[in-house]
Amino acid sequence: MITHVALPIPVRKTFSYLVPNTWVPFVKPFLRVKVPFKNREAVGFVVGIEEGCDKGLKEIQEVIDNFPPLDKKALQLAEWASRYYIASQGLVLGYALPPGLPIEQYLKIKVLAEIEPSGLDNLPLRKAYRLFGRDVVYKHYSNGLLRYYDTFTNKDFIPCSHEDVSDRGGKTLFLGNTNDRLQYYIIKIAQCLEEGKNVLMFVSNHHTIGQFCFDRLTEAFPGKVIRYGVSVTSKKRMETYFRARNKGGQIILGSRSCLFLSVLRNGLIIVERPEEDDYRNEAGFRFNAVNLAIKRAEIENVPIILGSASPPLDVYKRAVDGEINVIEKVYTIKKQPAEIIIEKGISTLGALPDELKSLLLQAVERNEKVAIYTPRKDYSSRIRCLDCKGLFLCQVCEGSLSYQKQRDALSCASCGKKFPYEECCRQCGSRLIQFSNVGVEYLEQTLGEAFPGVTIISAIGESLYENKEAFTKLSSREPVFVIGTQALAKPYGVKVDKLVMIEWEELQRIGGYRAMEKMFHILSSLVDVLEPDEIYAVMVRKKRVDLKGFFEIKTFYIGELEKRKNAQFPPFVRIFLLELEKENEVVGLRLVEKIKAAASEQGIIQHITGPLVQKRKKYRWRMIIRGNEEQLHDFLATVSIFPGVRVEADPVNI
């Protein structure tokens, strides 16, 4: 017997192995098997079986499962995701059931008849494998002489069944603030729990949004909320894994890692704040969890609720097209936003604008809490020598360097490399250095010097969880400045008197085609979570945007959709990025021509823009393909197997 195995690597091909006689009775489609691969062991999924014997093939080492660990609907979702995101089947299946999921660790054996060897009854499965061998245990299992049960629910570990528990599916977009969304969720969840159904709820972040939702839902449904993901221990995660597939009447709360989780009697899917970038998986299998959650709801025929104050543009378009039902709970800001216009961007060579200092001084005198947003986290993200006018660039990839004052180091945003800061220009040796495009670190230091004694808390990705206790202990009797990036919109429950956005308009430059949408999401999320009484935007005159236009939700969405339609950008077409990198320019150009030839052959050359060539340490070519995925799929699947070519579906930084 020969089996074809999909490995969790970014290669769109399967690998063939010979099945030893010991394992022939147990090999089935979509079981996991351990195989040799490039001088190491790898775990892959059986995706094909054929009769025959090829002695030139390596043998599989062992069969890991008795039955497919992913249920039929999860496999259906994985198949769709592989095609939609031009990802290898093995990469998707490997994400759906990661190798670090210790299922066997929590299984025991229940003997149903007298068998040899004796002593298997109630024995941990791993121990039974070790003492008697997998093949012996598998044989008795296949003959119906024993079963497995998990140590959390004491239920049989069998393939998860999908009974239809909903009369019909359906998609709902709930537009409203945090409290209104939670109240709506609670009403819908209560209906499911009363009927013994489970609810699967997605959050983008475990420690902030996830904890807030866990606390609120636990208060409403004591003992009914279980968590799945990195926020809990491995043992707790496995308890949720088994409870989700064996029991009803629960709320399973997690992030994108829940996408393929088997859920018994799944009655509802909820996605809180689908606009969050944290729903995007950027390593290995690249995808947007919101799209997969919507597709899962369609496959399982269960209703899905997308709750947000500012949904993604593609979700809003579905609502406009009638695909999604909309419930809108109107909320208004307490006071019209104000603008503080400055002539130049804030840098370390200048001072904070007088109007901003007066505003903050007034807040201190009133013992107010002020949230200060800036799009950058480092002390400075643009460093320039004032003598030779040269920029500080990365020694590895020549990308722009930023200065991290806390670490006294330079960091490259492009390749991630870090270097010690030498306080002088590497090109001319001058010590006259200008720091501009300042961020959280600079504001934290400068405001600390200007307002000694005022509590200052930073809110960026790295510090948000560390400062969790500080957020919960904010006193209303003393002034506080909370300075951060868009992470300011994550600590639910923190309320402020004033929201100040410094150089928020810079997102126009760094946000690509999604710039205006990104600005809208950040502003809406900050207002939604922080509930400020007053809003101020500190903007450079030449880059000023109309702040009020971002508070007219329908007008903003319709206008942005019209711009995207005219420019042929998502959500009206899909974008795919082709990227290849070679040390040798001639080799790279040869591959570029091969890609163009494939495009011409399939009649889609007109859909390609580029290539754009960059020369750093290596040559890099980037091409953008726009169009319908069905029209482009065969071409993208073809070029994705070319050595050195990476295909990214729906890139955000274009």
XYZ file of C-alpha atoms in Angstrom:
654
model
C 0.000 0.000 0.000
C 1.160 3.521 -0.843
C -0.143 6.552 1.005
C 0.070 10.184 -0.050
C 0.743 12.542 2.843
C 0.189 16.306 3.126
C 2.819 17.854 5.392
C 2.378 21.173 7.251
C 4.819 23.064 5.029
C 4.190 25.795 2.411
C 4.523 23.368 -0.497
C 1.454 22.537 -2.588
C 2.312 18.878 -3.190
C 1.948 15.608 -1.327
C 4.656 13.109 -0.445
C 4.327 9.379 -1.062
C 5.279 6.698 1.456
C 5.109 2.939 1.617
C 2.848 1.498 4.332
C 4.410 -1.428 6.258
C 2.171 -4.487 6.677
C 1.820 -3.703 10.402
C -0.015 -0.457 9.631
C -1.969 -1.455 6.506
C -5.212 -2.334 8.394
C -5.268 1.039 10.142
C -4.433 3.593 7.443
C -7.447 5.711 6.430
C -7.919 9.113 4.779
C -7.221 12.149 7.007
C -5.537 10.191 9.789
C -2.266 11.618 11.032
C 0.895 9.622 10.391
C 4.484 10.062 11.465
C 6.910 9.965 8.543
C 10.602 10.568 7.834
C 11.206 13.864 6.042
C 14.589 15.418 5.274
C 16.543 13.771 8.092
C 13.842 14.408 10.676
C 10.429 13.165 11.729
C 7.284 14.970 10.607
C 3.567 14.521 11.232
C 1.277 14.793 8.231
C -2.227 13.881 7.088
C -3.152 10.988 4.807
C -4.895 12.523 1.783
C -4.658 9.617 -0.635
C -4.243 5.823 -0.650
C -3.451 3.480 -3.519
C -2.553 -0.156 -3.891
C 0.968 -0.973 -4.958
C 4.515 -1.348 -3.757
C 7.415 0.930 -4.584
C 10.526 -0.174 -2.723
C 12.152 3.133 -3.542
C 9.774 4.922 -1.168
C 10.420 5.491 2.511
C 8.011 3.889 4.979
C 5.641 5.626 7.346
C 6.807 5.193 10.936
C 3.445 4.967 12.691
C -0.238 5.801 12.486
C -1.210 8.325 15.161
C -5.034 8.141 15.073
C -7.745 5.474 14.997
C -10.190 7.805 13.240
C -9.853 11.231 11.593
C -9.299 13.748 14.430
C -11.007 16.503 12.415
C -14.725 16.044 11.808
C -16.233 16.151 8.318
C -17.299 19.791 8.508
C -13.889 20.888 9.794
C -12.318 19.072 6.845
C -14.760 20.848 4.544
C -13.724 24.191 6.056
C -10.039 23.291 5.661
C -10.568 22.401 2.004
C -12.289 25.750 1.376
C -9.549 27.654 3.226
C -6.807 25.931 1.240
C -8.372 27.027 -2.028
C -9.454 30.513 -0.913
C -6.030 31.429 0.510
C -3.904 29.501 -2.037
C -2.360 27.555 0.850
C -1.096 23.986 0.882
C -3.531 21.409 2.229
C -0.938 20.230 4.742
C -0.352 23.748 6.057
C -4.077 24.273 6.663
C -4.603 20.848 8.266
C -1.509 21.385 10.407
C -3.006 24.626 11.714
C -6.396 22.995 12.267
C -4.834 20.298 14.456
C -1.425 21.508 15.644
C 1.146 18.895 16.737
C 1.278 20.418 20.217
C -2.314 19.368 20.995
C -1.788 16.492 23.505
C -5.025 14.558 22.914
C -3.603 11.148 23.891
C -2.357 12.479 27.227
C -5.927 12.737 28.520
C -7.348 9.480 27.175
C -7.790 6.159 28.990
C -8.844 2.694 27.848
C -12.076 0.916 28.755
C -11.950 -2.817 27.967
C -15.270 -4.216 26.671
C -14.369 -7.931 26.513
C -11.696 -10.310 27.701
C -8.547 -9.670 25.674
C -4.856 -10.359 25.692
C -2.709 -8.857 26.955
C -4.531 -8.250 30.215
C -4.123 -5.090 32.255
C -5.369 -2.626 29.631
C -8.544 -1.611 31.472
C -8.400 2.024 32.730
C -4.808 2.277 31.575
C -3.730 5.693 30.223
C -3.543 5.431 26.445
C 0.040 6.654 26.212
C 1.145 4.078 28.772
C -0.661 1.325 26.867
C 1.163 2.318 23.680
C 4.458 2.241 25.536
C 3.857 -1.156 27.194
C 2.136 -3.070 24.394
C 2.610 -1.076 21.180
C 0.215 1.034 19.121
C -0.518 -1.775 16.691
C -1.797 -4.069 19.479
C -4.070 -1.375 20.922
C -5.299 -0.389 17.439
C -6.154 -4.001 16.608
C -8.357 -4.393 19.690
C -9.961 -0.988 19.032
C -10.731 -1.894 15.413
C -12.294 -5.187 16.556
C -14.555 -3.335 19.004
C -12.949 -4.910 22.076
C -12.038 -1.630 23.759
C -12.835 2.055 23.602
C -11.204 5.295 24.679
C -12.635 7.865 27.075
C -11.319 11.225 28.197
C -10.477 11.960 31.817
C -12.466 15.226 31.945
C -15.958 14.166 30.868
C -15.569 10.344 31.048
C -17.292 10.261 27.652
C -16.247 8.022 24.775
C -13.697 9.578 22.460
C -15.386 8.994 19.119
C -15.813 10.989 15.894
C -17.767 14.178 16.595
C -21.251 14.105 15.093
C -22.976 17.184 13.665
C -26.692 17.134 14.275
C -28.662 20.046 12.845
C -29.662 22.072 15.910
C -30.709 25.244 14.097
C -33.757 25.685 11.876
C -31.668 27.914 9.660
C -28.433 29.841 9.655
C -28.236 33.532 8.939
C -25.797 36.395 9.392
C -26.376 39.435 11.593
C -24.273 42.567 11.907
C -24.924 44.338 15.211
C -23.773 47.959 15.052
C -23.460 49.512 18.480
C -21.249 50.229 21.455
C -19.680 47.662 23.765
C -22.471 47.523 26.338
C -25.231 47.266 23.733
C -23.363 44.496 21.923
C -22.863 42.502 25.110
C -26.520 42.818 26.029
C -27.535 41.549 22.598
C -25.086 38.644 22.819
C -26.415 37.683 26.246
C -30.016 37.543 24.995
C -29.071 35.307 22.062
C -26.752 33.132 24.145
C -29.451 32.565 26.774
C -31.786 31.203 24.102
C -29.145 28.708 22.962
C -28.202 27.547 26.451
C -31.846 26.950 27.377
C -32.060 24.545 24.426
C -28.867 22.734 25.424
C -26.882 24.181 22.531
C -23.314 25.418 22.621
C -22.130 28.885 21.595
C -18.747 29.535 19.984
C -17.529 33.100 20.559
C -14.430 34.599 18.957
C -12.396 37.446 20.443
C -9.266 38.937 18.895
C -7.215 39.140 22.083
C -7.199 36.811 25.089
C -5.814 39.064 27.802
C -7.862 42.247 27.324
C -10.982 41.859 25.185
C -11.091 38.159 26.020
C -10.877 38.738 29.764
C -13.536 41.455 29.646
C -15.956 39.198 27.745
C -15.156 36.268 30.026
C -15.956 38.334 33.128
C -19.204 39.744 31.706
C -20.441 36.411 30.360
C -19.474 34.552 33.540
C -21.479 37.092 35.518
C -24.498 36.402 33.288
C -23.947 32.626 32.987
C -21.994 31.339 36.023
C -20.069 28.145 35.322
C -21.049 28.093 31.650
C -18.053 29.871 30.080
C -14.993 27.834 29.103
C -11.886 29.190 27.382
C -9.734 27.766 24.625
C -6.379 29.191 23.620
C -3.129 30.535 24.992
C -4.843 32.373 27.850
C -5.245 29.118 29.796
C -2.951 26.259 30.751
C -2.501 23.282 28.460
C -4.621 21.145 30.791
C -7.468 23.695 30.839
C -7.295 23.993 27.079
C -7.626 20.227 26.710
C -10.531 20.197 29.160
C -12.303 22.686 26.882
C -11.394 20.547 23.857
C -13.181 17.503 25.303
C -16.082 19.389 26.897
C -16.814 21.213 23.628
C -17.159 17.940 21.714
C -19.056 16.033 24.433
C -21.363 18.436 26.281
C -23.978 21.073 25.441
C -25.130 24.274 27.119
C -21.734 26.016 27.195
C -20.049 29.145 25.836
C -16.674 28.387 24.265
C -14.616 31.593 24.279
C -11.444 31.796 22.231
C -9.541 33.358 19.371
C -8.676 32.121 15.897
C -7.358 28.830 17.366
C -11.031 27.801 17.816
C -11.801 27.865 14.110
C -11.577 24.103 13.605
C -12.585 23.041 17.125
C -15.250 20.311 17.147
C -18.331 21.628 18.969
C -21.294 19.413 19.853
C -24.715 20.977 19.145
C -23.221 24.259 17.980
C -26.120 26.720 17.984
C -24.475 30.114 17.460
C -21.195 31.749 16.432
C -20.285 35.254 17.635
C -17.381 37.391 16.394
C -16.648 40.395 18.600
C -15.015 43.338 16.776
C -14.312 41.634 13.431
C -12.304 44.656 12.272
C -9.378 43.795 14.585
C -6.094 42.978 12.816
C -5.395 40.341 15.486
C -7.832 38.076 13.642
C -5.249 37.831 10.863
C -2.762 34.990 11.118
C 0.508 36.172 9.595
C 2.739 33.125 10.188
C 2.636 29.924 8.157
C -0.956 29.599 6.999
C -1.993 33.232 6.396
C -5.708 33.910 6.754
C -8.379 36.138 8.253
C -10.270 34.286 10.998
C -13.416 36.364 10.406
C -13.795 34.949 6.895
C -13.321 31.410 8.185
C -15.818 31.951 11.022
C -18.425 33.144 8.500
C -17.695 30.159 6.257
C -17.914 27.769 9.210
C -21.359 29.159 10.059
C -22.454 28.544 6.464
C -21.107 24.980 6.439
C -22.730 24.118 9.785
C -25.905 26.073 8.981
C -25.781 27.991 12.274
C -26.446 31.722 12.802
C -23.505 34.073 13.197
C -23.410 37.510 14.847
C -20.718 40.050 13.975
C -20.676 42.773 16.615
C -18.851 46.055 16.125
C -18.894 49.833 16.352
C -17.038 49.979 12.997
C -17.172 46.711 11.032
C -14.714 45.870 8.234
C -15.608 47.366 4.882
C -16.142 43.939 3.295
C -18.636 43.009 6.030
C -20.485 46.309 5.580
C -20.641 45.702 1.818
C -22.253 42.306 2.451
C -24.844 44.112 4.546
C -25.458 46.670 1.781
C -25.843 43.796 -0.691
C -28.467 42.174 1.551
C -26.360 39.158 2.509
C -26.183 40.215 6.163
C -29.042 41.493 8.313
C -28.214 44.722 10.181
C -29.287 45.746 13.675
C -28.123 49.259 14.477
C -28.084 50.725 17.957
C -27.317 54.399 17.425
C -24.804 55.938 19.783
C -23.661 59.548 19.848
C -20.544 61.307 21.067
C -20.995 63.587 24.061
C -19.305 66.644 22.551
C -18.239 67.635 19.044
C -14.538 66.845 18.423
C -12.008 69.681 18.312
C -8.806 70.145 16.319
C -5.398 71.449 17.376
C -3.511 72.398 14.210
C 0.312 72.510 14.226
C 2.643 73.606 11.429
C 5.201 70.783 11.739
C 5.223 67.310 13.198
C 6.397 66.888 16.789
C 10.126 66.101 17.067
C 12.698 65.973 19.861
C 14.161 69.298 18.706
C 10.907 71.136 19.289
C 8.459 71.548 22.139
C 4.961 70.243 22.614
C 2.346 72.611 21.135
C 1.236 75.264 23.635
C -2.431 74.481 23.024
C -1.817 70.819 23.855
C 0.094 71.697 27.033
C -2.712 74.038 28.140
C -5.288 71.330 27.514
C -3.337 68.785 29.580
C -2.679 71.310 32.368
C -6.412 71.935 32.601
C -7.006 68.185 32.823
C -4.464 67.869 35.641
C -6.100 70.691 37.596
C -9.468 68.917 37.251
C -8.020 65.498 38.225
C -9.091 64.081 34.862
C -8.017 60.931 33.081
C -6.642 61.560 29.593
C -5.967 58.969 26.894
C -3.312 60.047 24.376
C -3.136 58.111 21.115
C -0.206 58.105 18.700
C 0.354 55.701 15.779
C 3.936 54.911 16.824
C 5.288 53.125 19.882
C 9.050 53.858 19.760
C 10.830 57.010 20.907
C 11.421 57.930 17.257
C 10.820 56.126 13.966
C 12.868 58.501 11.787
C 16.475 59.268 12.690
C 18.511 61.699 10.579
C 21.993 63.188 10.742
C 21.788 66.988 10.612
C 25.275 67.289 9.079
C 25.280 64.826 6.164
C 21.432 64.642 6.014
C 21.628 60.841 5.889
C 18.963 58.608 7.430
C 19.826 55.843 9.867
C 19.267 52.630 7.871
C 19.439 48.935 8.728
C 22.839 47.319 8.065
C 21.111 44.114 6.955
C 18.199 45.159 4.706
C 18.605 48.962 4.475
C 15.173 49.537 5.976
C 14.454 52.554 8.191
C 15.573 52.289 11.804
C 13.648 53.450 14.862
C 15.080 54.284 18.278
C 13.855 52.423 21.362
C 14.926 54.527 24.323
C 14.084 51.985 27.022
C 16.498 49.495 25.420
C 18.835 52.197 24.046
C 18.748 50.311 20.765
C 17.935 50.755 17.102
C 15.294 48.486 15.608
C 14.457 47.727 11.982
C 10.743 47.524 11.230
C 11.421 45.617 7.992
C 13.572 42.680 9.120
C 13.323 42.946 12.918
C 17.086 43.227 13.525
C 18.287 45.255 16.512
C 21.531 47.215 16.901
C 23.107 49.197 19.770
C 22.676 52.956 19.492
C 26.109 54.604 19.146
C 24.983 58.262 19.489
C 26.669 59.241 16.239
C 26.167 58.991 12.492
C 27.755 55.886 10.962
C 28.378 57.766 7.707
C 30.082 60.958 8.886
C 30.574 60.533 12.646
C 28.514 63.616 13.564
C 26.692 63.695 16.880
C 24.028 66.128 15.629
C 21.136 63.693 15.379
C 17.464 64.542 14.855
C 14.711 62.267 16.131
C 11.330 62.789 14.462
C 8.129 60.812 13.935
C 8.057 60.414 17.699
C 5.919 57.870 19.518
C 4.759 56.598 22.894
C 8.226 56.449 24.492
C 8.976 60.091 23.669
C 5.591 61.353 24.854
C 5.886 59.311 28.038
C 9.237 60.929 28.850
C 8.282 64.458 27.765
C 4.966 64.536 29.613
C 6.617 63.028 32.674
C 9.049 65.949 32.713
C 6.330 68.538 32.030
C 3.877 67.162 34.611
C 5.885 65.653 37.483
C 3.786 63.646 39.913
C 1.100 62.763 37.366
C 0.606 59.016 36.906
C 1.528 57.943 33.366
C 0.665 54.496 31.997
C 1.794 53.194 28.620
C -0.477 51.030 26.481
C 1.329 49.292 23.639
C 1.315 45.665 22.596
C 4.236 44.656 24.819
C 3.173 46.583 27.940
C -0.589 46.188 27.808
C -0.743 42.907 29.699
C 2.045 43.963 32.087
C 0.100 47.122 33.036
C -3.222 45.322 33.478
C -3.253 45.908 37.225
C -2.479 49.611 36.771
C -5.538 50.000 34.532
C -7.832 48.422 37.111
C -6.540 50.633 39.934
C -7.021 54.020 38.269
C -8.304 56.458 40.862
C -10.923 59.034 39.956
C -9.391 61.381 42.537
C -6.091 61.967 40.737
C -5.051 62.899 37.186
C -3.771 60.128 34.916
C -2.292 60.099 31.405
C -2.655 56.835 29.483
C -0.415 56.983 26.405
C -0.534 54.340 23.712
C -1.020 53.112 20.188
C -4.223 51.437 18.990
C -3.746 49.073 21.937
C -5.552 51.823 23.886
C -8.769 50.380 22.463
C -8.184 46.966 24.052
C -8.406 47.413 27.860
C -12.210 47.305 28.134
C -13.543 48.963 31.267
C -11.102 51.923 31.283
C -13.013 55.207 30.947
C -11.433 58.612 30.329
C -12.491 62.240 30.367
C -10.481 63.293 27.326
C -9.132 61.521 24.241
C -6.234 63.247 22.478
C -4.995 61.864 19.155
C -1.536 63.074 18.159
C -0.669 62.867 14.443
C -3.467 60.350 13.848
C -3.529 61.612 10.258
C -0.128 59.926 9.684
C -2.060 56.711 9.086
C -2.875 58.129 5.640
C 0.776 57.613 4.751
C 1.386 54.199 6.294
C -1.989 52.498 5.897
C -1.955 51.661 2.167
C -5.293 51.417 0.350
C -6.949 50.699 3.718
C -5.650 53.947 5.255
C -8.975 55.746 5.681
C -10.704 52.572 6.854
C -7.893 52.000 9.365
C -8.231 55.555 10.687
C -11.980 55.073 11.028
C -11.594 51.769 12.910
C -9.052 53.182 15.344
C -11.083 56.303 16.111
C -14.330 54.335 16.498
C -12.704 51.711 18.729
C -11.092 54.338 20.963
C -14.401 56.162 21.391
C -16.293 52.894 21.901
C -13.992 51.549 24.624
C -12.822 54.715 26.395
C -16.132 56.665 26.216
C -14.426 60.098 26.375
C -16.390 63.249 27.147
C -14.113 65.296 24.872
C -12.105 64.399 21.747
C -9.151 66.348 20.340
C -6.991 65.720 17.270
C -3.518 67.264 17.038
C -2.789 67.406 13.293
C -0.154 68.883 10.985
C -1.801 71.535 8.805
C -0.655 70.106 5.446
C -1.922 66.624 6.348
C -5.147 67.633 8.086
C -8.253 65.508 7.560
C -11.863 66.386 8.306
C -12.385 64.818 11.719
C -16.164 65.222 11.703
C -16.482 63.092 8.566
C -15.368 60.060 10.570
C -18.360 60.324 12.900
C -20.964 60.058 10.128
C -20.862 56.275 9.854
C -23.111 55.599 6.872
C -21.682 58.511 4.892
C -18.148 57.277 5.555
C -18.856 53.688 4.486
C -20.761 54.599 1.329
C -18.060 57.083 0.316
C -15.226 54.627 0.951
C -17.024 51.845 -0.936
C -17.460 54.151 -3.920
C -13.729 54.988 -3.929
C -12.763 51.306 -3.728
C -15.158 50.398 -6.521
C -13.774 53.067 -8.841
C -10.182 52.045 -8.077
C -10.971 48.305 -8.277
C -9.761 47.450 -4.786
C -11.227 45.079 -2.178
C -13.974 44.302 -1.385
C -14.902 44.563 -5.090
C -11.950 42.469 -6.251
C -9.411 40.354 -4.426
C -5.720 41.169 -4.284
C -2.899 38.638 -4.278
C 0.753 39.508 -3.705
C 3.469 37.501 -5.460
C 6.878 37.903 -3.896
C 10.215 36.323 -4.774
C 13.714 36.949 -3.478
C 17.007 35.885 -5.052
C 20.662 36.733 -4.488
C 21.341 36.484 -8.219
C 19.516 39.066 -10.347
C 19.618 36.934 -13.503
C 18.069 33.945 -11.726
C 15.330 36.175 -10.333
C 14.548 37.757 -13.705
C 14.321 34.307 -15.253
C 11.721 33.354 -12.640
C 9.800 36.603 -13.235
C 9.595 35.759 -16.949
C 8.403 32.253 -16.083
C 5.590 33.762 -13.983
C 4.622 36.135 -16.804
C 4.610 33.249 -19.279
C 2.240 31.288 -17.018
C -0.019 34.355 -16.778
C -0.079 34.774 -20.566
C -0.817 31.102 -21.077
C -3.840 31.324 -18.780
C -5.019 34.651 -20.197
C -4.676 36.754 -17.056
C -1.571 38.840 -17.825
C -3.717 42.001 -17.782
C -4.478 41.391 -14.090
C -0.819 41.749 -13.060
C 0.802 44.989 -11.891
C 4.579 45.008 -11.639
C 7.022 43.674 -10.871
C 8.411 46.235 -8.457
C 12.112 45.520 -7.877
C 13.961 46.275 -4.640
C 17.691 45.817 -4.137
C 18.835 45.426 -0.593
C 21.015 42.528 0.488
C 19.083 40.469 -2.060
C 16.955 41.262 -5.086
C 13.248 41.207 -4.365
C 10.420 41.305 -6.904
C 6.809 41.998 -5.990
C 3.782 41.639 -8.257
C 0.166 42.486 -7.498
C -2.646 40.472 -9.052
C -6.215 41.761 -8.874
C -9.357 39.922 -9.871
C -11.829 37.178 -9.037
C -10.330 34.222 -7.135
C -12.062 31.681 -9.363
C -10.541 33.325 -12.414
C -7.053 33.507 -10.871
C -6.938 30.279 -8.854
C -5.307 27.980 -11.419
C -2.590 30.528 -12.197
C -1.867 31.208 -8.515
C -1.803 27.487 -7.710
C 0.686 26.992 -10.554
C 3.129 29.755 -9.615
C 2.910 28.983 -5.882
C 4.914 25.790 -6.488
C 7.751 27.669 -8.235
C 10.830 27.591 -5.944
C 11.194 30.831 -4.008
C 7.758 32.253 -4.897
C 5.408 33.235 -2.080
C 1.731 33.966 -2.691
C -0.137 36.048 -0.111
C -3.898 36.387 -0.381
C -5.530 39.651 0.728
C -2.354 41.463 1.882
C -3.109 44.461 4.074
C 0.052 46.484 3.445
C -0.525 47.435 -0.201
